CSV table of C-alpha atoms in Angstrom, one decimal:
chain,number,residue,atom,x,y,z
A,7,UNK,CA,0.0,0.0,0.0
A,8,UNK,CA,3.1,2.6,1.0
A,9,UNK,CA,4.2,2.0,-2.4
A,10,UNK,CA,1.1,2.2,-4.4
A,11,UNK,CA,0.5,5.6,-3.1
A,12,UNK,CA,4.1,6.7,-3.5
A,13,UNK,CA,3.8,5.8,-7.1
A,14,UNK,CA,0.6,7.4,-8.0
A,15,UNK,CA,2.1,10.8,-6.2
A,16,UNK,CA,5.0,10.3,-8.9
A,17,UNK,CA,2.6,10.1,-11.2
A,18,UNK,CA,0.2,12.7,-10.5
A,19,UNK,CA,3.6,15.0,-10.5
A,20,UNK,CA,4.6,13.9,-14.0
A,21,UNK,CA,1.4,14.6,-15.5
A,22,UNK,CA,1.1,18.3,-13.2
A,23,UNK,CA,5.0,18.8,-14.5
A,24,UNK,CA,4.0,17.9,-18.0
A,25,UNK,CA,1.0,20.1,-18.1
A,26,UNK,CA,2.9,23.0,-16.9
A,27,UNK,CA,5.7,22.5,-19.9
A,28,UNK,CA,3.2,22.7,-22.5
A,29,UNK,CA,1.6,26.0,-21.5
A,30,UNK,CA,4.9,27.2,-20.2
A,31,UNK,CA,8.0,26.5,-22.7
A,32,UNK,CA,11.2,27.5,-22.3
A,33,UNK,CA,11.8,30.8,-23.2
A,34,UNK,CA,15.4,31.7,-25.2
A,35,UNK,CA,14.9,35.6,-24.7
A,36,UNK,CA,14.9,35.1,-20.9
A,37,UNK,CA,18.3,35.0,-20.0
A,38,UNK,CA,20.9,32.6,-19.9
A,39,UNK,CA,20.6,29.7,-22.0
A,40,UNK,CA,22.8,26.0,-22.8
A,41,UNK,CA,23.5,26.1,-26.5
A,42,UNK,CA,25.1,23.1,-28.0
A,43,UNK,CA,27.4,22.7,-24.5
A,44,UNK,CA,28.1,26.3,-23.8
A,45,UNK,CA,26.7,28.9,-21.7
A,46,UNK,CA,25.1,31.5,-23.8
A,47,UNK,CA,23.5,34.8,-23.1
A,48,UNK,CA,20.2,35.7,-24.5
A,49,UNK,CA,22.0,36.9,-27.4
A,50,UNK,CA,23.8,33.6,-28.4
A,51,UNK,CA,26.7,34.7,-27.3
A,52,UNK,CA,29.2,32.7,-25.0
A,53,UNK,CA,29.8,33.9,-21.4
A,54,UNK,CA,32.3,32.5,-19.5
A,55,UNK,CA,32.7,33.0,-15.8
A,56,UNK,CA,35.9,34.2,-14.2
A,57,UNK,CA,35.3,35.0,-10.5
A,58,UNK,CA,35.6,34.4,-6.9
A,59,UNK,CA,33.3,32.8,-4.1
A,60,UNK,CA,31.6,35.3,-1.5
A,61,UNK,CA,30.9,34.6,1.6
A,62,UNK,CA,27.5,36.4,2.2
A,63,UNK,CA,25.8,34.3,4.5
A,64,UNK,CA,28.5,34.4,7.0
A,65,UNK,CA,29.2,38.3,6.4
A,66,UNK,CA,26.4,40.0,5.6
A,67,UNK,CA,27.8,43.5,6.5
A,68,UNK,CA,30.4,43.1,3.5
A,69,UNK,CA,28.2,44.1,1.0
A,70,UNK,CA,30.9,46.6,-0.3
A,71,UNK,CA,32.4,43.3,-1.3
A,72,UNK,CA,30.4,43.3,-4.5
A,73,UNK,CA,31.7,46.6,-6.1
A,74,UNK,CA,35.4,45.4,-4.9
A,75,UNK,CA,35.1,41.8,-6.7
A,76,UNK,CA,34.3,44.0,-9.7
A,77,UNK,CA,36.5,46.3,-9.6
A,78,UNK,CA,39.8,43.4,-9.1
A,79,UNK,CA,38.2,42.7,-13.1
A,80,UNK,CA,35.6,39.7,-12.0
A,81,UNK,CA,32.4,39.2,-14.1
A,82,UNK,CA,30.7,36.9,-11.7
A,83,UNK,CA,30.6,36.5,-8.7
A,84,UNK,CA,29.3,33.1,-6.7
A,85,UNK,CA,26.9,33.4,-3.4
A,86,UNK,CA,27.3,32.0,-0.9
A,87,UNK,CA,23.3,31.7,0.9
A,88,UNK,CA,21.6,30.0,3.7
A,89,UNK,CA,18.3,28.2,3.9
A,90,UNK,CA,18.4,28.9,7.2
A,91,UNK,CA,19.1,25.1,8.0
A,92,UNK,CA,22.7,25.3,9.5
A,93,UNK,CA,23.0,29.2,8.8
A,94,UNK,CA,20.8,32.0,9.3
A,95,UNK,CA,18.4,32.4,6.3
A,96,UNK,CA,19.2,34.8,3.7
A,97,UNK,CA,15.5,36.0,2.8
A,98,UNK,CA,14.0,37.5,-0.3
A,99,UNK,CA,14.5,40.7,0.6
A,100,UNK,CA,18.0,40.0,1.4
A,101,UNK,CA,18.8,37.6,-1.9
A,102,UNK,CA,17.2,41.0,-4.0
A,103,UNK,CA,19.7,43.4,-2.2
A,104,UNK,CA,22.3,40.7,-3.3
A,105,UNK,CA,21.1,40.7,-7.2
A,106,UNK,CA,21.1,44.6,-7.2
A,107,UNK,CA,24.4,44.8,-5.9
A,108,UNK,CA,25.7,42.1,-8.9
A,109,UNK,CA,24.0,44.6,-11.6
A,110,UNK,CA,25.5,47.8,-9.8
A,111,UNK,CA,28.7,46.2,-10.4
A,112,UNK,CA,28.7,44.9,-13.8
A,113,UNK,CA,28.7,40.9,-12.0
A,114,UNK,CA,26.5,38.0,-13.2
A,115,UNK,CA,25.4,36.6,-9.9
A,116,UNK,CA,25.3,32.9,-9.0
A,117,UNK,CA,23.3,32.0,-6.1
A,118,UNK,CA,23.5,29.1,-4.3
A,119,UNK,CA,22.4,27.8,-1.1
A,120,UNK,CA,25.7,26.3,1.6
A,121,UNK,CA,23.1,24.2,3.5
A,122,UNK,CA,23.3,21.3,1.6
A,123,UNK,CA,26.9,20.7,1.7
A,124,UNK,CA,28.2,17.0,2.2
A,125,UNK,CA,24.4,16.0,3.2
A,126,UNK,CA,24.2,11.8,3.4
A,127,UNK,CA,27.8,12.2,5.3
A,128,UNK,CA,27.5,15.5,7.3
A,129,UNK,CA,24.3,15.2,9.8
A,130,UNK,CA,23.5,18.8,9.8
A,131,UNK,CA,22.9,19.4,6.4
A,132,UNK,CA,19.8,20.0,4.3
A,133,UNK,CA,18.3,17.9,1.5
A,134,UNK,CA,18.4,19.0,-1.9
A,135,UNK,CA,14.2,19.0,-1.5
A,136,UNK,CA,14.9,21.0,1.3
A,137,UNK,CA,16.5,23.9,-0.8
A,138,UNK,CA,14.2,23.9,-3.5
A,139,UNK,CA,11.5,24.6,-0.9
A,140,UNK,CA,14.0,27.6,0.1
A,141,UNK,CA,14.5,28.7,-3.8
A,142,UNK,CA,10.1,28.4,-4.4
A,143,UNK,CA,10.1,30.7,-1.2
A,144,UNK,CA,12.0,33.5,-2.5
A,145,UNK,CA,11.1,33.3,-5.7
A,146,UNK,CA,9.6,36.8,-5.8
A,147,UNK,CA,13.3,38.0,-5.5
A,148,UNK,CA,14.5,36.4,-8.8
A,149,UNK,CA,12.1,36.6,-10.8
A,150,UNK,CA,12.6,38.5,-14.0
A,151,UNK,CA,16.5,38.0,-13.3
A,152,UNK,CA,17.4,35.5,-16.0
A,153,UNK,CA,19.5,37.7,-17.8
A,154,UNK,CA,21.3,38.7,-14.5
A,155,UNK,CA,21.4,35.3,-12.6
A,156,UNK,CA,22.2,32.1,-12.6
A,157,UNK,CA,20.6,29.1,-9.5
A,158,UNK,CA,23.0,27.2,-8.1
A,159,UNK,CA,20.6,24.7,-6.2
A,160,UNK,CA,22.8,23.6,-3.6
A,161,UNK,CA,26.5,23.3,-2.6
A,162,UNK,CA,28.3,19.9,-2.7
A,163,UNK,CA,25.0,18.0,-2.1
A,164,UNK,CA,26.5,15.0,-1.2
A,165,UNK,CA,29.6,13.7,0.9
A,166,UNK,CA,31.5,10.7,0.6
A,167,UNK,CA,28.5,8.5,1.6
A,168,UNK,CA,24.7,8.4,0.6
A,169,UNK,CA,25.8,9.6,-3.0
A,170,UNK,CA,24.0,6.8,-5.2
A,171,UNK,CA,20.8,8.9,-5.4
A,172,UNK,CA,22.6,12.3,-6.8
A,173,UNK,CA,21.1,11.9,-10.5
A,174,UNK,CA,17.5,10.8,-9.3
A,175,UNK,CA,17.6,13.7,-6.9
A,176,UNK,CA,19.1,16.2,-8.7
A,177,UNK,CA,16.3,15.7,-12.0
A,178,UNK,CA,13.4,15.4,-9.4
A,179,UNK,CA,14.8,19.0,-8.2
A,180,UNK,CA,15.5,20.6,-11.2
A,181,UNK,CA,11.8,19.5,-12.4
A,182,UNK,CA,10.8,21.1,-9.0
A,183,UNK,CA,12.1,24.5,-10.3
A,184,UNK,CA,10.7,24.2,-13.6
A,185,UNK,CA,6.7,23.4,-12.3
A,186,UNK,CA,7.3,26.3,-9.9
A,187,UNK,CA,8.1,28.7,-12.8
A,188,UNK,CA,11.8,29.4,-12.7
A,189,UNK,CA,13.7,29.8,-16.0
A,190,UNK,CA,17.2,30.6,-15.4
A,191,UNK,CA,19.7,28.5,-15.9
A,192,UNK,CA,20.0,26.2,-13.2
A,193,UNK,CA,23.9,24.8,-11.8
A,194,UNK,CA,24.0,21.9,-10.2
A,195,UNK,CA,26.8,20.5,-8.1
A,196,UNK,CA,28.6,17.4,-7.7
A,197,UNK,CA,28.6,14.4,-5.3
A,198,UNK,CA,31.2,13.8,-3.1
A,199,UNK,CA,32.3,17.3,-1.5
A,200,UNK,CA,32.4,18.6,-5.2
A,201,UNK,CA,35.0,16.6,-6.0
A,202,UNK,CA,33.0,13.8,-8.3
A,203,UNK,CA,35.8,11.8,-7.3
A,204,UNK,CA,33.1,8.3,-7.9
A,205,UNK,CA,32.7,10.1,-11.5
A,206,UNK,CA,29.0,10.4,-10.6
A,207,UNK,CA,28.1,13.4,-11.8
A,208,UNK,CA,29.9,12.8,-15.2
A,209,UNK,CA,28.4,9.2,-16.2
A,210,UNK,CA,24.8,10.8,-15.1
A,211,UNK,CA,25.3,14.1,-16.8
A,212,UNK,CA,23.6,13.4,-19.7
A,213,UNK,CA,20.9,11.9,-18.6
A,214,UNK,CA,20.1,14.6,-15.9
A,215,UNK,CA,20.3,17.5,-18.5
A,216,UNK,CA,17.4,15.4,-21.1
A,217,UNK,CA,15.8,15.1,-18.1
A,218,UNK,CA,15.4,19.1,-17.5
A,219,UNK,CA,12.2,20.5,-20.0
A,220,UNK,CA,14.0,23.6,-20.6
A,221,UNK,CA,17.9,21.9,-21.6
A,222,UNK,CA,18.9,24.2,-19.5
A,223,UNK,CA,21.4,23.0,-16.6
A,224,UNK,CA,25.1,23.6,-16.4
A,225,UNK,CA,27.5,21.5,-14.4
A,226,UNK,CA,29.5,22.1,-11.7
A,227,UNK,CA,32.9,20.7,-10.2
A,228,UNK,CA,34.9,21.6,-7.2
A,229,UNK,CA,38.7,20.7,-7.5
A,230,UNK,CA,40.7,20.2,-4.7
A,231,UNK,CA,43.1,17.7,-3.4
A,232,UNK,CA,41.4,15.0,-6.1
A,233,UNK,CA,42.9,17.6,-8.7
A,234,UNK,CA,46.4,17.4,-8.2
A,235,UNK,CA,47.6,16.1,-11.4
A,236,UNK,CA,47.2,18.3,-14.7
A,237,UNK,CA,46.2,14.7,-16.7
A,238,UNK,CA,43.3,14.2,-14.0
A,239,UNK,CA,41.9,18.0,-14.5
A,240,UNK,CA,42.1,17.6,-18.2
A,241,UNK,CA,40.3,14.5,-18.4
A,242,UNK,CA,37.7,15.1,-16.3
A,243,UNK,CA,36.9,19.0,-18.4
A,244,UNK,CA,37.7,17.4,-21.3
A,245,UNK,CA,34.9,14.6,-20.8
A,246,UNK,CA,32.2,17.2,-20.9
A,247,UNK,CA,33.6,19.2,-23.8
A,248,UNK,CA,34.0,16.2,-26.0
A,249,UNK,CA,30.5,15.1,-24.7
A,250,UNK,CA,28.8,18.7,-25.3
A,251,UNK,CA,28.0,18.9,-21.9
A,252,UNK,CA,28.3,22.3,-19.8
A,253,UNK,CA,30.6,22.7,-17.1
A,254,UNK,CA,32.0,25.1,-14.9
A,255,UNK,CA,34.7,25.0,-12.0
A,256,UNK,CA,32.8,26.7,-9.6
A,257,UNK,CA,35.3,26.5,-6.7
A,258,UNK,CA,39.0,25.9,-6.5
A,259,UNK,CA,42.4,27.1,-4.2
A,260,UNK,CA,45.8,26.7,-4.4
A,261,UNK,CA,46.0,24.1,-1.5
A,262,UNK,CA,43.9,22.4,0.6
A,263,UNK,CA,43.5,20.0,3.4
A,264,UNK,CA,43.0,16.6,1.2
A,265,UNK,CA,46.3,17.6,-1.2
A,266,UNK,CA,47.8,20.6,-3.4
A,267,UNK,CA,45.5,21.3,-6.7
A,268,UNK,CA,47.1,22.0,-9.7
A,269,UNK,CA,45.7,25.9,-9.8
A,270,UNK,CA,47.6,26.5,-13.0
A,271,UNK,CA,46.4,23.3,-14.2
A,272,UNK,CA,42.8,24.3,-13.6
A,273,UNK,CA,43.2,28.1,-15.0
A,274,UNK,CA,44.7,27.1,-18.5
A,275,UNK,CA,42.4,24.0,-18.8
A,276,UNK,CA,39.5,26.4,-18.4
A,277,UNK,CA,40.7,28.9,-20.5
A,278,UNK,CA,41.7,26.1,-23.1
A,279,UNK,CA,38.7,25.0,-23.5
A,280,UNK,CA,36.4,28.5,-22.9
A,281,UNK,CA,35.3,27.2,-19.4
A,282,UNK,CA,34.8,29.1,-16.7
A,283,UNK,CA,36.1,29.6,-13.4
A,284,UNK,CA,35.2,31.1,-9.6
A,285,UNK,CA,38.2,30.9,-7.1
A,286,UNK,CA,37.4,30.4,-3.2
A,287,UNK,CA,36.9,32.9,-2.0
A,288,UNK,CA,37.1,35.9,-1.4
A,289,UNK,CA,38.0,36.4,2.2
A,290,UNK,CA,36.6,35.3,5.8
A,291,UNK,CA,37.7,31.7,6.0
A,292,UNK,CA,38.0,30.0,8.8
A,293,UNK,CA,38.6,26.1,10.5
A,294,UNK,CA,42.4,25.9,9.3
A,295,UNK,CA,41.6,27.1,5.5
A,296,UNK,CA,42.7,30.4,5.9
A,297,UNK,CA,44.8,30.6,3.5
A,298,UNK,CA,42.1,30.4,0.9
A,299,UNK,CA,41.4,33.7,1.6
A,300,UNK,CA,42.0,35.8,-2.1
A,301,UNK,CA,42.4,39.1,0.4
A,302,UNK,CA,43.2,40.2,4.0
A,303,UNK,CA,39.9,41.1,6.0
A,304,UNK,CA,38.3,41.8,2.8
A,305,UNK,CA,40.9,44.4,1.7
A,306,UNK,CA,40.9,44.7,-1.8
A,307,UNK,CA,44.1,46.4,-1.8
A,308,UNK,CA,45.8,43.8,0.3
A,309,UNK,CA,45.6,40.7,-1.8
A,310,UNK,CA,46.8,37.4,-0.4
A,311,UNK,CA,49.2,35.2,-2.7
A,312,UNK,CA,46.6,33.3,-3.2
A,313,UNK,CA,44.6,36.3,-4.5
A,314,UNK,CA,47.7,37.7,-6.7
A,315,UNK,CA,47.3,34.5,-9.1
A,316,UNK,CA,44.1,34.2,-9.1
A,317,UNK,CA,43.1,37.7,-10.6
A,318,UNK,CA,46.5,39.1,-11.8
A,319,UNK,CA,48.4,35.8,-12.8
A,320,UNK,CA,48.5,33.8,-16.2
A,321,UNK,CA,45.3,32.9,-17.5
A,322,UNK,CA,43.4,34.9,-14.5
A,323,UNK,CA,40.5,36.8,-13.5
A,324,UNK,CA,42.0,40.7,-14.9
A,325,UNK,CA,43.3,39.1,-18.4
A,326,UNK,CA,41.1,37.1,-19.5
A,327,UNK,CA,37.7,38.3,-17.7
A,328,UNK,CA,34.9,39.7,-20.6
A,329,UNK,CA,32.0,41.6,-18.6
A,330,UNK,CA,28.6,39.9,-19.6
A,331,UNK,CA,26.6,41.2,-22.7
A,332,UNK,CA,23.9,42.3,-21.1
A,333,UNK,CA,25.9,45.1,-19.8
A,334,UNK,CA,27.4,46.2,-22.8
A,335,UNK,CA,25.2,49.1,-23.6
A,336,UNK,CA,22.3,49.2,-20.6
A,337,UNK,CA,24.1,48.1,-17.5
A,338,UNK,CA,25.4,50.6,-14.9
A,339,UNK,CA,28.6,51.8,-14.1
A,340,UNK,CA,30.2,52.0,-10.6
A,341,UNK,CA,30.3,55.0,-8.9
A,342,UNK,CA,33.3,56.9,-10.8
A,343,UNK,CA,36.1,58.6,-9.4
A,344,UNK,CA,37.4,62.0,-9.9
A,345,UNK,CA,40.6,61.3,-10.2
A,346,UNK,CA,40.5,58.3,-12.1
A,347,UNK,CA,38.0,58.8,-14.8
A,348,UNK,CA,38.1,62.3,-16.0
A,349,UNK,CA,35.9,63.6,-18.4
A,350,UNK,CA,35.7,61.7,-22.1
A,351,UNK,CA,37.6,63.7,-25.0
A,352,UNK,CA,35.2,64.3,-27.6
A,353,UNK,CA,36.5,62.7,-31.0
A,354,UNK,CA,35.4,61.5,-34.3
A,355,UNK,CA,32.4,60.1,-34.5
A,356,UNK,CA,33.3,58.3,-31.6
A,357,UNK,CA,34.3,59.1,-27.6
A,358,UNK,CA,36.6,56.8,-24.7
A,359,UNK,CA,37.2,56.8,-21.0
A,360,UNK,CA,40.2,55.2,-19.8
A,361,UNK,CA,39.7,53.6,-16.1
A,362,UNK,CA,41.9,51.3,-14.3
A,363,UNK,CA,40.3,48.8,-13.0
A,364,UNK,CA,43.1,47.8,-10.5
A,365,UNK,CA,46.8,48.8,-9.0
A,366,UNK,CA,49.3,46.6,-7.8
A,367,UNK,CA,52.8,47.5,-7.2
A,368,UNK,CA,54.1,48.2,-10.8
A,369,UNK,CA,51.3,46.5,-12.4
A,370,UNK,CA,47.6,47.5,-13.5
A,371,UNK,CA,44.5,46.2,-15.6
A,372,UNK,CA,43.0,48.9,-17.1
A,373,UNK,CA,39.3,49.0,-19.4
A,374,UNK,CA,38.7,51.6,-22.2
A,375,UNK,CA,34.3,51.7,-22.9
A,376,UNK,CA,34.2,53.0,-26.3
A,377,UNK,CA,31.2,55.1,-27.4
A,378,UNK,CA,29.6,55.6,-30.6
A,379,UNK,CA,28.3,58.9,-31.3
A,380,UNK,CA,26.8,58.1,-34.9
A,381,UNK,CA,26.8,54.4,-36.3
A,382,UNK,CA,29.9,53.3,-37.1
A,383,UNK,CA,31.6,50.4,-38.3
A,384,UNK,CA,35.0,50.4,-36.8
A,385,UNK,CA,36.9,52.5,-34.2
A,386,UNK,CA,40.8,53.9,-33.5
A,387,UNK,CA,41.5,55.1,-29.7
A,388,UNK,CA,44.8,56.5,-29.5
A,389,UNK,CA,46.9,58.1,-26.2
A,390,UNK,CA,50.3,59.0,-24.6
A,391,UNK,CA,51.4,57.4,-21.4
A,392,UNK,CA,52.8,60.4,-19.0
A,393,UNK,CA,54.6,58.3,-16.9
A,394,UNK,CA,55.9,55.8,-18.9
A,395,UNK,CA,53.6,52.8,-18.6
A,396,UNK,CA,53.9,49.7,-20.8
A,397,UNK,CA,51.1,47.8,-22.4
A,398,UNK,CA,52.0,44.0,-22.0
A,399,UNK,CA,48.7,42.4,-23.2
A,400,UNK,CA,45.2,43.4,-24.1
A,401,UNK,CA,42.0,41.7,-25.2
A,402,UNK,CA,38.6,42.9,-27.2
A,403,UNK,CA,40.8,45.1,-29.6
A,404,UNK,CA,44.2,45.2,-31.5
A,405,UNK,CA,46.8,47.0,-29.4
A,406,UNK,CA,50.1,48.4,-30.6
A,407,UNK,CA,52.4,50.5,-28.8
A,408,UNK,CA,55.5,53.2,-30.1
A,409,UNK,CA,57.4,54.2,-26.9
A,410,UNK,CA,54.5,56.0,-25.2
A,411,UNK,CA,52.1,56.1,-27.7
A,412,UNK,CA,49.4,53.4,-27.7
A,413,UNK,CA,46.7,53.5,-30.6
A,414,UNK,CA,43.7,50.4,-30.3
A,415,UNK,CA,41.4,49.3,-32.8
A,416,UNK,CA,38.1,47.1,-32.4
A,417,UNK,CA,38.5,43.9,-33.5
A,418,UNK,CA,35.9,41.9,-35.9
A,419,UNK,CA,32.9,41.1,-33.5
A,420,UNK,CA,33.0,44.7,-31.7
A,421,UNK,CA,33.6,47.6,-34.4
A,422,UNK,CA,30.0,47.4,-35.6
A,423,UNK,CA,28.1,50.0,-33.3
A,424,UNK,CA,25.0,52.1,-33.1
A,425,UNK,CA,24.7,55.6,-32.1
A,426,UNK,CA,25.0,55.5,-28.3
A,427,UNK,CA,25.9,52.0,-28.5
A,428,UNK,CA,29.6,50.9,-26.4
A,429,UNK,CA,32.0,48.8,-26.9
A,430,UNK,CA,34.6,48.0,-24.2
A,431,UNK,CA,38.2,46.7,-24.3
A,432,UNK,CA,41.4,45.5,-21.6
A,433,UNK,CA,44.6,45.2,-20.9
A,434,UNK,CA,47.3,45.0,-18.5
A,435,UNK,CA,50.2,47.2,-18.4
A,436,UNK,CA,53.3,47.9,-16.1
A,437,UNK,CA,54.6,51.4,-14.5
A,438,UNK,CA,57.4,52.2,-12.3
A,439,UNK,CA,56.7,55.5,-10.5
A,440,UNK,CA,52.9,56.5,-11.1
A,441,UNK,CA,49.8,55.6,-13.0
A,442,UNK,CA,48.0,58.5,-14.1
A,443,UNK,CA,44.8,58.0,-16.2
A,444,UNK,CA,46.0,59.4,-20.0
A,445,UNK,CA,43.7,61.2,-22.3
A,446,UNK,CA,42.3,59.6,-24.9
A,447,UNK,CA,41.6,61.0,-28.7
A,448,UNK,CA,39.2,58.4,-30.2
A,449,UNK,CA,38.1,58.0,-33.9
A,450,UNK,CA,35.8,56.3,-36.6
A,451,UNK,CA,37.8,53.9,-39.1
């Protein structure tokens, strides 16, 4: 009898979750879509995360955090949330404050709820069930947000024990979101601390993302100590790549408890392969893994080593970093600075503001948002460095320098613009004495 009523509750939920497909498709204008294995934006176009973990459940008084995150050159930033299980509960009012801050700053926000983490092994956690209930409560604070979020359903959802269900679990809670009404791409996390070490999450992959009505469910490895050997990080990004399945490392260090990852490993896999990236975290660890921490007591200015690689080294957060195309032309700026970002020259056609981004001790990442005064379709900025800065690399345009002279030109998918539309490119330089912010002259081609 307990299983004849168990079944026809399954049942009656299939034919309530098919129902609600048919009148409700999947919408591609929404927000963030999977396209043939990649994250897209509503647009088509690819967006790949490079960020850092925030502790905001833990530190909700840091929300100053968000605007510093973006301004060390992230374009996403990962949140951490509480169901109010094992943490105090983040609620919708809260979560909304969160998303606002994200679009202030330019970041695409994954959310995600830290209740869940290591649940079959760690007594204390929540269910998976348990946070979808949280996510159907707060609904009200994401919706319309597709374009500007992404769900994470629940950290590390399983530990080293009680695993075996993950695929079941995970579909019957993504199909949960989907009957409630939620469109956004939805992340889901793997097994065993993260780590996938039982290679869970990859055999089941597949079959969890047909399962989803929308197609619309990214992946997500953590990659610790398991991740020590570049072959072993390869392989296991490579799987879903060759398999046209999406994934993202959504947390990784330097070291770590259960062995040493391969950080460099990790960073030139992703950016290999157009994955993306979000480092842990940002600051406030504690329980032996402070050395995680990217900055001291949430100094921007006072990165750790740690923090140095992650957003300044080879194949980090400053180079390689491409804000999200929704805030190309409509999103908002931070709060400038007088000193920094003086006044635009007027040129041909076409004007540019030059604003670094961030400073380290003879090294900077600076962006130059190019702005189209009447269509055009290609653009020059040109400038002298006063102090004798060097440009070492650059991305989003073709940069070539004489001495201290500097001239950039839009490269093929960004020269195109409407009047008022922007266009923005990077790059990192070096300076020995000072930095000052050079004019800019900035022309039609």
């Amino acid at each position: 009898m307990r299983t004849r009523l168990v079944l026809t509750a399954s049942a009656v939920f299939t034919l309530l979750l098919s129902f609600f497909v048919a009148v409700h498709p999947a919408t591609a204008e929404a927000g963030f879509q999977i396209q043939d294995g990649r994250l897209v934006d509503a647009d088509g176009n690819d967006f790949v995360m490079r960020g850092v973990n925030h502790p905001h459940a833990w530190y909700a008084g840091e929300t100053e955090s968000f605007a510093e995150i973006g301004s060390l050159g992230a374009n996403a930033v990962r949140v951490v949330l509480s169901n109010g299980v094992q943490w105090t509960r983040n609620d919708a009012a809260d979560v909304a404050d969160v998303i606002s801050e994200c679009k202030a700053n330019k970041l695409i926000c994954v959310l995600e709820v830290h209740d869940t983490t290591g649940y079959g092994e760690e007594s204390a956690a929540s269910s998976l069930d348990r946070a979808v209930d949280y996510w159907i409560d707060i609904q009200s604070a994401l919706e319309g947000q597709e374009a500007y979020t992404i769900l994470n359903i629940g950290n590390e959802p399983y530990g080293n024990q009680g695993y075996e269900p993950w695929a079941s679990d995970t579909s019957d809670a993504v199909n949960r979101l989907r009957a409630a009404g939620y469109d956004h791409t939805i992340m889901v996390d793997a097994p065993n601390w993260g780590q996938d070490w039982t290679h869970t999450m990859r055999d089941n992959a597949a079959q969890v993302f047909e399962s989803d009505p929308h197609r619309n469910v990214l992946f997500d490895i953590h990659m610790y100590g398991v991740y020590e050997q570049a072959s072993t990080i390869q392989d296991y990004l490579g799987y879903f790549v060759d398999n046209g399945l999406p994934i993202v490392v959504g947390e990784f260090g330097h070291d770590h408890s259960d062995g040493n990852p391969d950080e460099d490993a990790i960073m030139a896999t992703a950016e290999q392969h157009g994955l993306g990236y979000l480092g842990w975290s940002y600051s406030g660890n504690g329980g032996g893994v402070e050395y995680l921490d990217l900055t001291n007591d949430f100094d921007p200015d006072s990165l750790t080593s740690w923090g140095e690689r992650l957003f300044n080294g080879e194949n980090g957060i400053a180079a390689t970093a491409e804000t999200a195309g929704v805030y190309d032309s409509t999103g908002p700026d931070p709060d400038p600075s007088p000193t920094d970002e003086p006044t635009p020259e007027p040129g041909d056609g076409c004007t540019a503001e030059y604003t670094v981004q961030n400073e380290w001790s003879g090294g900077f990442v600076a962006e130059v948002s190019v702005t189209a005064e009447e269509a055009l379709d290609g653009w020059e900025v040109a400038w002298t460095y006063a102090d004798g800065q060097t440009v070492s690399s650059a991305w989003n345009a073709e940069v070539s320098a004489d001495g201290s002279q500097v001239s950039a030109t839009n490269v093929s998918y960004n020269g195109t613009l409407a009047s008022g539309q922007s266009a923005a490119f990077g790059l990192q330089g070096t300076y020995s004495d000072a930095n000052s912010v050079p004019e800019l002259a900035c022309s039609a081609n």
